[in-house]
Short mmCIF file of C-alpha atoms and ligand atoms in Angstrom, two decimals:
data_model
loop_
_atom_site.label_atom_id
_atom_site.label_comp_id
_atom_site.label_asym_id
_atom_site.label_seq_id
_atom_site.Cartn_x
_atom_site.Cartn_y
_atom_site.Cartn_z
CA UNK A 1 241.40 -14.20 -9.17
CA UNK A 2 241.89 -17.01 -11.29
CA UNK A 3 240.32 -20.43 -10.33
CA UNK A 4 241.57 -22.06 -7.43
CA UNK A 5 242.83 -25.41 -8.04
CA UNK A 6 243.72 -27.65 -4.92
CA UNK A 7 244.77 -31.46 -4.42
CA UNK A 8 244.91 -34.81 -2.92
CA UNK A 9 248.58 -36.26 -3.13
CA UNK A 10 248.22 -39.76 -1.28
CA UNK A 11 251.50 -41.80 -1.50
CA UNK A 12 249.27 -45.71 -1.64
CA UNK A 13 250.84 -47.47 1.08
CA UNK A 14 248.13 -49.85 1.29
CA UNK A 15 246.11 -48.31 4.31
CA UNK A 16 243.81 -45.31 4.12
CA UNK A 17 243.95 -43.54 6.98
CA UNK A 18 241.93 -41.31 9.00
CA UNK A 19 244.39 -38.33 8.61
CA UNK A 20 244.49 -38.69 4.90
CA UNK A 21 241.04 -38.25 4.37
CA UNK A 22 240.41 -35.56 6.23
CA UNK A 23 243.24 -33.68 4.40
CA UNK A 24 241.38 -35.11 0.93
CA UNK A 25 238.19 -33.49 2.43
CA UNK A 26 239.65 -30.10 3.20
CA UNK A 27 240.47 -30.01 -0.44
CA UNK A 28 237.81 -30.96 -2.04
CA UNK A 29 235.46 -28.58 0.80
CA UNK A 30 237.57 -25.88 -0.14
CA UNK A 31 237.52 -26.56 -4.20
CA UNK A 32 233.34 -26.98 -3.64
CA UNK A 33 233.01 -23.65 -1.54
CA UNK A 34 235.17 -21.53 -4.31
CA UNK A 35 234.07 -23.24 -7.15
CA UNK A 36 237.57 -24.75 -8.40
CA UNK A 37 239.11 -27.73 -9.19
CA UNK A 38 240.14 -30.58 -7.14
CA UNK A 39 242.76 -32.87 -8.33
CA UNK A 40 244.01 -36.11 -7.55
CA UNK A 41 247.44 -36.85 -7.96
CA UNK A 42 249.03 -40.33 -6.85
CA UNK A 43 252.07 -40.01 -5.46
CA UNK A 44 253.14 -43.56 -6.59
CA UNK A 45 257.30 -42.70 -7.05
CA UNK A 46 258.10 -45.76 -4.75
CA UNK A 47 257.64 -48.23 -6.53
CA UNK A 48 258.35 -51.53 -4.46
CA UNK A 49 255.65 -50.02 -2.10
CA UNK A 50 252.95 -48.84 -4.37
CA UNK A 51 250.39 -51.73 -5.85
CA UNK A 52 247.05 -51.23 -7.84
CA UNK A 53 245.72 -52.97 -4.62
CA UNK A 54 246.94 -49.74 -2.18
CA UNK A 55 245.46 -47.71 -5.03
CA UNK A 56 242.00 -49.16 -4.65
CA UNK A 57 241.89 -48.82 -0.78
CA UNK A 58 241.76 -45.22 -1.73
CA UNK A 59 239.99 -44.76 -4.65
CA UNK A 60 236.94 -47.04 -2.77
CA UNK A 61 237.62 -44.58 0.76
CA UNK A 62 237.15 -41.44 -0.94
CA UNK A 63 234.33 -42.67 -2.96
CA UNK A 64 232.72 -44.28 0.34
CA UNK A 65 233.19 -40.58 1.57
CA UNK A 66 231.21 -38.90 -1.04
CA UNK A 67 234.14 -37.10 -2.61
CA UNK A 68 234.77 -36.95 -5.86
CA UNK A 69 237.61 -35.06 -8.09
CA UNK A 70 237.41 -33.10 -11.02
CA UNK A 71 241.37 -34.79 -12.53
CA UNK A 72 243.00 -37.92 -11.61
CA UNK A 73 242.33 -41.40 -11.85
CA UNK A 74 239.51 -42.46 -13.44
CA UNK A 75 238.26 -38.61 -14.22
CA UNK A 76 240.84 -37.89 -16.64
CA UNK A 77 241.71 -34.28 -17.36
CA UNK A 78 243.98 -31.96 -19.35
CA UNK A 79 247.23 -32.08 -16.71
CA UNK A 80 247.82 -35.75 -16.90
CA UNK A 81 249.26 -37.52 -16.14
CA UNK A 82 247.77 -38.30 -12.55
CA UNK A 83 250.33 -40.99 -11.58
CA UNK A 84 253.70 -39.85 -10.66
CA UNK A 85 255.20 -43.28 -11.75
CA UNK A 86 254.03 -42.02 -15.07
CA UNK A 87 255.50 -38.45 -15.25
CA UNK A 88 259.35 -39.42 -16.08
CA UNK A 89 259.79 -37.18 -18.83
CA UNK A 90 258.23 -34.38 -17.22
CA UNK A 91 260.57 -34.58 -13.89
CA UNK A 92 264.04 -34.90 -16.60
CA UNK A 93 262.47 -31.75 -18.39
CA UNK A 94 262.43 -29.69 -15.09
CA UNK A 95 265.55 -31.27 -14.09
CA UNK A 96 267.00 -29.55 -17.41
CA UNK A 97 265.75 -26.55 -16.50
CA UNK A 98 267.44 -26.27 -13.58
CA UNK A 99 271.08 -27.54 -15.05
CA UNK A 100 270.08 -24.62 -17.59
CA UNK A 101 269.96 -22.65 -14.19
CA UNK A 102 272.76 -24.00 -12.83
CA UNK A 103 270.64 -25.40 -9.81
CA UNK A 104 272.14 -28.90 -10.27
CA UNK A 105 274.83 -30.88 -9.52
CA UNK A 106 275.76 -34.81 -9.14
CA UNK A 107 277.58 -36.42 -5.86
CA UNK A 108 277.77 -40.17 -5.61
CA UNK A 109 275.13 -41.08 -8.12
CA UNK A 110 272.39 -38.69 -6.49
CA UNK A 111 271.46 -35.20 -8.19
CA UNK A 112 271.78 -32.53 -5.82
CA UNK A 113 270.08 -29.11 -5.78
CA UNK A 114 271.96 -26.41 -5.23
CA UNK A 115 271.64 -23.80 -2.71
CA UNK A 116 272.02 -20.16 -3.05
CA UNK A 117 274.40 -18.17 -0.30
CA UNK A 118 277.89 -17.97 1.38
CA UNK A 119 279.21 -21.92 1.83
CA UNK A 120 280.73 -23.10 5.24
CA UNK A 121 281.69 -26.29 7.25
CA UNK A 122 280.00 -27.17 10.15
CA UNK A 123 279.67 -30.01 12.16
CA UNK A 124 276.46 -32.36 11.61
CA UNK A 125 275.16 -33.48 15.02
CA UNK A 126 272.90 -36.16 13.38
CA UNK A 127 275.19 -37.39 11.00
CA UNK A 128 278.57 -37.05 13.03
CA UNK A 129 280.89 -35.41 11.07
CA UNK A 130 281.65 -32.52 9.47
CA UNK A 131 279.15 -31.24 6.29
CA UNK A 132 279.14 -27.96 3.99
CA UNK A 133 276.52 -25.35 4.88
CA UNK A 134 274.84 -22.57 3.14
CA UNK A 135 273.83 -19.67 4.78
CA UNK A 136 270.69 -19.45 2.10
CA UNK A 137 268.33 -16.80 2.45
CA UNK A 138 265.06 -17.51 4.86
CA UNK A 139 261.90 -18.41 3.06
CA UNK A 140 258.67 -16.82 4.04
CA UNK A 141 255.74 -18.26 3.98
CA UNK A 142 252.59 -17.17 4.77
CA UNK A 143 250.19 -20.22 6.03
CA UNK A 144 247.31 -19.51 6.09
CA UNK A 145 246.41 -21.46 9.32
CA UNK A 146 250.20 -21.15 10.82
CA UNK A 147 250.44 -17.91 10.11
CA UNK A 148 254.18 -16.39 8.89
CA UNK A 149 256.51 -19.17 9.26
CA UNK A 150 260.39 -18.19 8.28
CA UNK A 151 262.92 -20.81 7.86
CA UNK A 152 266.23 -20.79 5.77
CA UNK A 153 267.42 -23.98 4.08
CA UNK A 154 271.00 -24.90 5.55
CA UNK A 155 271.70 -28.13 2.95
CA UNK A 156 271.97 -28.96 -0.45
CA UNK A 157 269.19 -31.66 -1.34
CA UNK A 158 268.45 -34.38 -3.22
CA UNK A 159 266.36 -33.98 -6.31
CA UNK A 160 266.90 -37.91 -7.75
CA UNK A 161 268.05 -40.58 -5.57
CA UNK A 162 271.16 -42.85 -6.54
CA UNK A 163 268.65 -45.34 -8.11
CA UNK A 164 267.63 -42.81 -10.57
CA UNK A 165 263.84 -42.40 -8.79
CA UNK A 166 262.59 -38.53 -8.93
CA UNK A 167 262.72 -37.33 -4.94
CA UNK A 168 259.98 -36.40 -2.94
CA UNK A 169 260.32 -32.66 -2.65
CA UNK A 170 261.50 -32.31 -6.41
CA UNK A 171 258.10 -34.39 -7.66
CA UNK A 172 255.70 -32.82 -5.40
CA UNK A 173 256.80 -29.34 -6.63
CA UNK A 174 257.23 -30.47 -10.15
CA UNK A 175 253.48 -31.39 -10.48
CA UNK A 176 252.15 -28.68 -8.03
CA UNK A 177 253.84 -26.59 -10.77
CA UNK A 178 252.34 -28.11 -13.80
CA UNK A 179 249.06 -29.09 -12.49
CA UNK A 180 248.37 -25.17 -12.07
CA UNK A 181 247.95 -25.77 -8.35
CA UNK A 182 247.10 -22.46 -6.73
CA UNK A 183 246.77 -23.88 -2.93
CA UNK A 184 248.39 -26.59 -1.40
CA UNK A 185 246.28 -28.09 1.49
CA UNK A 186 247.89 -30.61 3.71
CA UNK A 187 249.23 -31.84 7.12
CA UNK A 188 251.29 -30.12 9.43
CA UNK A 189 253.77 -32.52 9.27
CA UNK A 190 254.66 -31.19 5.39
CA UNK A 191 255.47 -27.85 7.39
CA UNK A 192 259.49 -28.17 7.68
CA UNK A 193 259.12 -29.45 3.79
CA UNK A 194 257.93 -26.11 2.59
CA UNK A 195 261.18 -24.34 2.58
CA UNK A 196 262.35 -26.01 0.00
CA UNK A 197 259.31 -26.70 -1.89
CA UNK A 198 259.36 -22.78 -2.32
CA UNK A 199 263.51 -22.50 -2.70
CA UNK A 200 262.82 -25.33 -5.80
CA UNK A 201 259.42 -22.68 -6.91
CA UNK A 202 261.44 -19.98 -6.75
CA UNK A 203 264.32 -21.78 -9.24
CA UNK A 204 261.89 -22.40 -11.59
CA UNK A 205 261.17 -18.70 -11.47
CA UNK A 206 257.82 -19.20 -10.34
CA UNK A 207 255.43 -17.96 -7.32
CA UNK A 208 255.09 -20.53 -4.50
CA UNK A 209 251.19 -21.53 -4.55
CA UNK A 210 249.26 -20.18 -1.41
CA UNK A 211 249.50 -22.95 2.02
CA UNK A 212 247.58 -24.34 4.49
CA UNK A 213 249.24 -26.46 6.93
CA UNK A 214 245.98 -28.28 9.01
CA UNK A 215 246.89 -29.70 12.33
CA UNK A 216 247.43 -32.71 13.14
CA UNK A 217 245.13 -35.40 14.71
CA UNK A 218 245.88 -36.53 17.93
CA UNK A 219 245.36 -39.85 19.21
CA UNK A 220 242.09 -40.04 21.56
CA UNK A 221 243.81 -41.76 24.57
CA UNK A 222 246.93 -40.18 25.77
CA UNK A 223 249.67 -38.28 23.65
CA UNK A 224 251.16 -38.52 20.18
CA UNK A 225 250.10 -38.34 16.58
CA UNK A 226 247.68 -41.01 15.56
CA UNK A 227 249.16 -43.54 13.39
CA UNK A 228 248.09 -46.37 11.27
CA UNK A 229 248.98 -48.24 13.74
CA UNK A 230 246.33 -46.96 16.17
CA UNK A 231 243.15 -48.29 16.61
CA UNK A 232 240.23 -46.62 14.56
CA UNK A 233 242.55 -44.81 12.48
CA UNK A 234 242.08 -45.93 9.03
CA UNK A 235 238.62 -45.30 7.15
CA UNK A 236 238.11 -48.72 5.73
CA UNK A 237 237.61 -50.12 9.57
CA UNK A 238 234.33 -47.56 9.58
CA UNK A 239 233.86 -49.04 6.32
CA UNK A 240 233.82 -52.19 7.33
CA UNK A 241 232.17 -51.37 10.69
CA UNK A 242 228.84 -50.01 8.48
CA UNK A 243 229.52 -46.79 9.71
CA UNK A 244 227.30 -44.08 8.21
CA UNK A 245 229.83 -42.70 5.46
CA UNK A 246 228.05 -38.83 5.33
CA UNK A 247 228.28 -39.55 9.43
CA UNK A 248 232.21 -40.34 8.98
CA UNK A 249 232.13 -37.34 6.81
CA UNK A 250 231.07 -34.69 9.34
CA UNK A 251 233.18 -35.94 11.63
CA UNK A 252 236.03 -35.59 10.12
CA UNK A 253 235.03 -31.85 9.15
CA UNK A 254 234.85 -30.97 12.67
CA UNK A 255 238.41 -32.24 13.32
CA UNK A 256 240.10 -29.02 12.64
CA UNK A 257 237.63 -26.70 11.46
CA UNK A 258 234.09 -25.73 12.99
CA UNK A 259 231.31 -23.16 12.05
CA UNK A 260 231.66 -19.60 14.24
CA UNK A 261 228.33 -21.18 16.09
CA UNK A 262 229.57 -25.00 17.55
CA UNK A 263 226.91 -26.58 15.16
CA UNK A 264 228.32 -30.01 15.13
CA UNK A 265 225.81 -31.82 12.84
CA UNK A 266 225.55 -30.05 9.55
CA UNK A 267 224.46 -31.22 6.02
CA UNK A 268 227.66 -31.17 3.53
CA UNK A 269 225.67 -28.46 1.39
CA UNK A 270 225.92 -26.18 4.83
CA UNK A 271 229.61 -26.85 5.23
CA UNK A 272 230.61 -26.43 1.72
CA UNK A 273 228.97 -22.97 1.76
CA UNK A 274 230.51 -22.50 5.00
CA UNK A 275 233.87 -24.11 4.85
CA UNK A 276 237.36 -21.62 4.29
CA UNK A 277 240.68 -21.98 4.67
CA UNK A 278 240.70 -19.08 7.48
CA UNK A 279 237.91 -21.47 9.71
CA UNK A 280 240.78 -24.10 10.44
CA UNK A 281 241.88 -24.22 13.71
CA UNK A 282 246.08 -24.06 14.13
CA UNK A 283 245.31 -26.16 17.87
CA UNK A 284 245.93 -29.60 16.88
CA UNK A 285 242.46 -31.74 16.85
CA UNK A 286 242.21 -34.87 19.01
CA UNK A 287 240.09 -38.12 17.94
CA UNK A 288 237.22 -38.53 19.32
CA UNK A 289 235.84 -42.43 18.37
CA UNK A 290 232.62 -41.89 21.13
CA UNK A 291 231.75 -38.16 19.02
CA UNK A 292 232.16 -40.17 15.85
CA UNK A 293 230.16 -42.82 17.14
CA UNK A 294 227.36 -40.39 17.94
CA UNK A 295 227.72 -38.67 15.15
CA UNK A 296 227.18 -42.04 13.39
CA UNK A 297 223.91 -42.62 15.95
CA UNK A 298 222.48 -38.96 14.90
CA UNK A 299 222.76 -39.81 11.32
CA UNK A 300 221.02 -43.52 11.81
CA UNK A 301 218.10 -41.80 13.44
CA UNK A 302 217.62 -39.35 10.70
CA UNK A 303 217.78 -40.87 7.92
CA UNK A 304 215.03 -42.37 5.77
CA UNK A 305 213.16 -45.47 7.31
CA UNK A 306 213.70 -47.20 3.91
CA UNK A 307 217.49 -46.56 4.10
CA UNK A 308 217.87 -47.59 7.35
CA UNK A 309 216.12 -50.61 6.57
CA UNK A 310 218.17 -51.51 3.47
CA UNK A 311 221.82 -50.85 5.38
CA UNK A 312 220.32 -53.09 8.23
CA UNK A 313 219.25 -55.47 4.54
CA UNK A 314 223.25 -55.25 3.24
CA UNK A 315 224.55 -55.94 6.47
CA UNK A 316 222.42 -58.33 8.60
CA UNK A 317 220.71 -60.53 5.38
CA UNK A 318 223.29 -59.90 2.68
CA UNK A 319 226.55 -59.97 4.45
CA UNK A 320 225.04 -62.69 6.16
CA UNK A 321 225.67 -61.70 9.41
CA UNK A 322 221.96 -63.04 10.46
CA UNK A 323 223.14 -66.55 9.39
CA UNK A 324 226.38 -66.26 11.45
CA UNK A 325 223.62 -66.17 14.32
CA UNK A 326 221.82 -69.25 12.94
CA UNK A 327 219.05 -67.56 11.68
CA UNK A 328 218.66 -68.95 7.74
CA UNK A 329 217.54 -66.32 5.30
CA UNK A 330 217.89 -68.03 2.09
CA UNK A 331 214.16 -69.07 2.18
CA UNK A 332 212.57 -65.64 3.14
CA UNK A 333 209.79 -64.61 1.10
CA UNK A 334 207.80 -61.61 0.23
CA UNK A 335 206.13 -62.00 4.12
CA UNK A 336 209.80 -62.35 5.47
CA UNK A 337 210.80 -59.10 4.25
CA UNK A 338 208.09 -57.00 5.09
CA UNK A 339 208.99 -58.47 8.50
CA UNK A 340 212.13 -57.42 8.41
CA UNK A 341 211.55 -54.10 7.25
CA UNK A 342 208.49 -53.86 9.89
CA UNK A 343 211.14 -54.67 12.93
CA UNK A 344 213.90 -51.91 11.36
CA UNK A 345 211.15 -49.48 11.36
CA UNK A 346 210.40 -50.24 14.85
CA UNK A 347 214.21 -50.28 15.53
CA UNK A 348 215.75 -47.35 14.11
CA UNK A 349 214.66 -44.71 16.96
CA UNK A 350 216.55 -47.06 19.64
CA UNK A 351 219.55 -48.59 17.75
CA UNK A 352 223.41 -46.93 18.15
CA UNK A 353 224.66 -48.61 14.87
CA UNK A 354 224.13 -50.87 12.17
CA UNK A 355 227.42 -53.07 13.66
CA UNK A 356 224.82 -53.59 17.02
CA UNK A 357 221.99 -54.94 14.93
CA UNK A 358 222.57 -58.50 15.29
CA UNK A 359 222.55 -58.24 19.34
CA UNK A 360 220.11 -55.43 18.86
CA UNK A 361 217.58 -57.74 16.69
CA UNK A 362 218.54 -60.64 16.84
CA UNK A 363 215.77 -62.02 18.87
CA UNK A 364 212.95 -61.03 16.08
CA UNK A 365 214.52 -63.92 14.06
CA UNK A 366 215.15 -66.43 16.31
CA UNK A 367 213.85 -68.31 19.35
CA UNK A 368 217.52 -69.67 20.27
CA UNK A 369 218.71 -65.66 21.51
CA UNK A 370 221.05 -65.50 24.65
CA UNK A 371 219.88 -63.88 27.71
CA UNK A 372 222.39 -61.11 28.66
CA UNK A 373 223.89 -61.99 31.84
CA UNK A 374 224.37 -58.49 33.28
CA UNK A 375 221.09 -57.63 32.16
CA UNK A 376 219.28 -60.55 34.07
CA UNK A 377 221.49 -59.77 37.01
CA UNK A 378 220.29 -56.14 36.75
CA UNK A 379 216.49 -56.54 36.46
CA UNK A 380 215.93 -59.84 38.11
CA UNK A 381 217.17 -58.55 41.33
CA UNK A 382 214.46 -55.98 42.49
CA UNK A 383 211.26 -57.17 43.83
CA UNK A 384 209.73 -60.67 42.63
CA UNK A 385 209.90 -60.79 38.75
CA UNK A 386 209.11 -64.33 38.26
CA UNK A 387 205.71 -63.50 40.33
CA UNK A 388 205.62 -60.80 37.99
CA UNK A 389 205.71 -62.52 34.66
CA UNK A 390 203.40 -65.08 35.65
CA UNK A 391 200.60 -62.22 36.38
CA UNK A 392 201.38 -60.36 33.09
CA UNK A 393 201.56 -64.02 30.84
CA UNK A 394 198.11 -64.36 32.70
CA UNK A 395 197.04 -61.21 31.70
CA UNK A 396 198.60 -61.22 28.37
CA UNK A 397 197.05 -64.78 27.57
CA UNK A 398 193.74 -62.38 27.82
CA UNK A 399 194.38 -59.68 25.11
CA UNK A 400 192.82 -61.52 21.97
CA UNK A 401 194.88 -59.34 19.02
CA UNK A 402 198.01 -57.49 20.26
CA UNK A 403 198.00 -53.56 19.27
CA UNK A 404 200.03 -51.27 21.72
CA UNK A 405 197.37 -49.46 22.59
CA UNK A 406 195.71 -52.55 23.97
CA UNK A 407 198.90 -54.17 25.84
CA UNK A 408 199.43 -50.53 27.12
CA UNK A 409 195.87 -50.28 28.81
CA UNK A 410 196.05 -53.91 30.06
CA UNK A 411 199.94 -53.66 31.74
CA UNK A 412 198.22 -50.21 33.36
CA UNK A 413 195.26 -52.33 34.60
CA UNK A 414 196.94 -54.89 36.01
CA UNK A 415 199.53 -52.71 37.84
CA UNK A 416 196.47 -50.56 39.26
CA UNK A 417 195.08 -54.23 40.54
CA UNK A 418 198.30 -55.47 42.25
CA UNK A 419 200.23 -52.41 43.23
CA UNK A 420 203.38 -52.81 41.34
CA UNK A 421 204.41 -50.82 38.90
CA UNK A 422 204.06 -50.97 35.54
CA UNK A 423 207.95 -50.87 35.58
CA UNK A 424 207.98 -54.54 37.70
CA UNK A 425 205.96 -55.86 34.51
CA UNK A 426 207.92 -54.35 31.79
CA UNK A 427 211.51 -54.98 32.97
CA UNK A 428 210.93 -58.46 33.35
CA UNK A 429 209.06 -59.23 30.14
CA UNK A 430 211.46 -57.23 27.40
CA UNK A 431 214.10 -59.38 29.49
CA UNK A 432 212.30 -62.20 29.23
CA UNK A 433 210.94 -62.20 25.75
CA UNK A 434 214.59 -60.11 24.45
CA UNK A 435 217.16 -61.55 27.01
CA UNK A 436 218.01 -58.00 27.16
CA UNK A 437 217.26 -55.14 29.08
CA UNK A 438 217.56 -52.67 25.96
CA UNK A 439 215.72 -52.01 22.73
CA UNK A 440 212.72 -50.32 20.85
CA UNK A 441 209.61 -49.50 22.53
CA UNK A 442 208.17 -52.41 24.80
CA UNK A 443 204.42 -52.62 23.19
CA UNK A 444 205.72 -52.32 19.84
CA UNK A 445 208.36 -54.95 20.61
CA UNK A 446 205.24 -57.42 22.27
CA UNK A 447 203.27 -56.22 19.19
CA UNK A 448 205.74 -57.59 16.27
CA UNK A 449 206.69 -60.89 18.30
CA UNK A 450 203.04 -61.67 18.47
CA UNK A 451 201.11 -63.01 21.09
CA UNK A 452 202.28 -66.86 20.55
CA UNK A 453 206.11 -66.15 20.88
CA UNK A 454 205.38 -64.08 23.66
CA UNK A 455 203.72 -66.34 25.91
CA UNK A 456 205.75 -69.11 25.05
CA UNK A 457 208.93 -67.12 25.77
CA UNK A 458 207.60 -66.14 29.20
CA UNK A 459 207.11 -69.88 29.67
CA UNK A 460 210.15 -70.70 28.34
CA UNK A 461 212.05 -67.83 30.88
CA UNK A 462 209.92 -68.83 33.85
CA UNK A 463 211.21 -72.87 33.72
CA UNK A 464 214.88 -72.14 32.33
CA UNK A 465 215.49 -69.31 35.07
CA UNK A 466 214.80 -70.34 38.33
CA UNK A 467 213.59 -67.71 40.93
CA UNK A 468 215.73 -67.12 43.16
CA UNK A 469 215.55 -68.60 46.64
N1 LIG B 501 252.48 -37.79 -0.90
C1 LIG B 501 252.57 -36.84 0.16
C2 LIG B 501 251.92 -37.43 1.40
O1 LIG B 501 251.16 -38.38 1.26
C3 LIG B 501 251.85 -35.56 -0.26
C4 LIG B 501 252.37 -34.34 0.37
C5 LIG B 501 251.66 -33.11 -0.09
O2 LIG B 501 250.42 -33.06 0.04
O3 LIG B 501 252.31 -32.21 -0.57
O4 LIG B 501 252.17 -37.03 2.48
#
């Protein structure tokens, strides 16, 4: 068989959504697992719409993504060009090859193509009047996730508008044609397209390339297509949002397709030697944004400690997001930054994403943290916690160097000597010390605060909160 060549046709409208990349990612799975080619065309005919800006918010997605394309912008290649804006003489040469055919015709201003088969007038319901018909033989095509889909043409259509642009359907086949295109991967909703996509292959005396229609995404609440509009659907929010791109990644291979054996997740070496066209579900795939969240967790928790520390680094120190919670990093030193990595080391097994950090750490970097309301409401109502601290800042005061192992024997000790548990000492303190109820383990968390902050926070707890009566 001769090398498969697939692509990614965006039309830049200025978003890059969620839909869009996973049809990008089907691609380029599919060119990775056979070994082909995958393209990137721009599908930048409407011009009013299409801006080097909309461009970039696609160029930077797919890059963010990890995919990257053999042709197109930026990579070159020998079936240039990449941008349809720039392919005029191409589209009038295949429009002369179907006047040679005698495919063509002109109606006020707009070239028309023209069907083959026994003519008739009919009424339009949509446009509300009587229209000529064409009883054009069905096209068959085999999708490979759809299955056999038949449907006959009934209309002459446009091939360039009345302004002179190419038209959609006369473009995308155009360049499918000349870029060698052997499979033509995209959403469901290009389906009632492909009729005449193959009717305008078929002029041009050539083979319609093999299809796979993948389903479409669902929105996670309720019914309907996701949309731009929708929130969550657009990959430069996750950007944004610090989501873990190879997280976003296998996510978005799940949304259609799965291994035979509900692995969820899977290293993109696995899925590329994995991934085929048959594996795609036809059942439309509904968005999940609490699986992609975990998904996004999973990856946080696996991945290097010095990673994790410098995506905390880009996000909390050099986005500035620290400072936003009046914590000034512009004098840190060498000592300041081992800190830092020290508490992300500590933090990585507990924290849900790199966007919680500055609620999740906050407190390591400053003395003015809020005390979570429902927290406090939640632990200070059992038993007597402000009895509580003052026992463990007693005890506490006691331990001469914190290591876990010490504050660990010492909370243990002291819970043996009252009777409460060591539970009644911990809540209490993380809250105290934290203003949360959450977070990384509780000696390591004593441990890299130090034994001054931490008395002087229980202090500081035990006057500001008042016991209640
Ligand atoms: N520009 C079209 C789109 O963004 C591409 C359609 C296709 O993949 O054939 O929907």
């Amino acid at each position: 068989m001769s090398e498969v060549r697939v692509r990614f046709a965006p039309s830049p409208t200025g978003f890059f959504h969620i839909g869009g990349a996973r049809t990008a990612l089907f691609n380029w799975l599919y060119a990775r697992h056979t070994g082909g080619r995958f393209v990137l065309r721009i599908e930048d005919t409407d011009r009013q719409r299409n801006t080097a800006e909309a461009l970039r918010v696609i160029l930077e997605g797919l890059h963010w993504l990890g995919m990257d394309w053999d042709e197109g912008p930026e990579a070159g290649g020998d079936y240039g060009p990449y941008f349809q804006s720039e392919r005029s003489s191409i589209y009038l040469d295949y429009l002369g090859k179907l006047k040679d055919a005698d495919r063509v015709y002109e109606k006020d201003g707009a070239v028309y193509f023209r069907l083959e088969g026994e003519r008739y007038r009919a009424y339009d319901n949509y446009k509300k009047c009587e229209v000529e018909k064409v009883k054009a033989a069905p096209q068959v095509i085999d999708d490979l996730v759809r299955g056999r889909v038949e449907r006959a043409e009934e209309q002459d259509f446009v091939l360039f508008r009345r302004n002179g642009e190419p038209g959609f359907h006369f473009v995308n086949v155009v360049d499918d044609l000349t870029m060698g295109i052997t499979h033509v991967i995209r959403g469901e909703d290009h389906l009632s397209n492909t009729s005449k996509h193959c009717e305008l292959f078929k002029a041009f005396g050539e083979e319609p390339p093999v299809f796979a229609h993948i389903p479409l995404i669902l929105k996670g609440s309720g019914s309907g297509k996701m949309s731009k509009r929708d929130e969550g659907s657009l990959v430069e929010e996750y950007r944004r949002r610090r989501f873990i791109p190879e997280a976003v990644r296998n996510y978005l291979c799940l949304l259609g397709w799965s291994p035979k054996d509900d692995r969820e997740k899977m290293d993109i070496e696995e899925v590329i030697r994995l991934f085929d066209l048959s594996g795609i579900n036809s059942n439309n795939a509904r968005f999940d944004e609490r699986k992609l969240a975990f998904m996004n967790t999973a990856y946080l928790r696996e991945m290097s400690r010095k990673r994790f520390s410098g995506e905390a680094w880009d996000y909390l120190v050099r986005a500035g997001v620290l400072k936003e919670i009046g914590v000034d990093t512009s004098g840190w030193d060498q000592r300041d930054k081992r800190y830092f990595e020290e508490v992300m080391k500590l933090c990585q097994e507990k924290a849900r994403s790199i966007e919680d950090l500055p609620h999740f750490v906050g407190y390591f970097f400053t003395e003015d943290y809020p005390i979570d309301s429902g927290a406090a409401r939640k632990v200070l109502k059992q038993g007597d916690p402000h009895a509580r601290l003052r026992e463990i800042r007693r005890a506490l005061e006691e331990v001469a160097s914190f290591s876990e192992a010490k504050l660990e024997e010492k909370v243990n000790e002291l819970s043996e000597r009252t009777g409460a548990r060591p539970g009644d000492y911990i809540h209490p303190t993380r809250l105290a010390v934290s203003g949360t109820n959450v977070g990384p383990s509780f000696y390591g968390l004593l441990c890299m605060l130090g034994k001054a902050r931490v008395l002087n926070r229980i202090d500081r707890f035990l006057s500001a909160t008042p016991a209640p009566v």
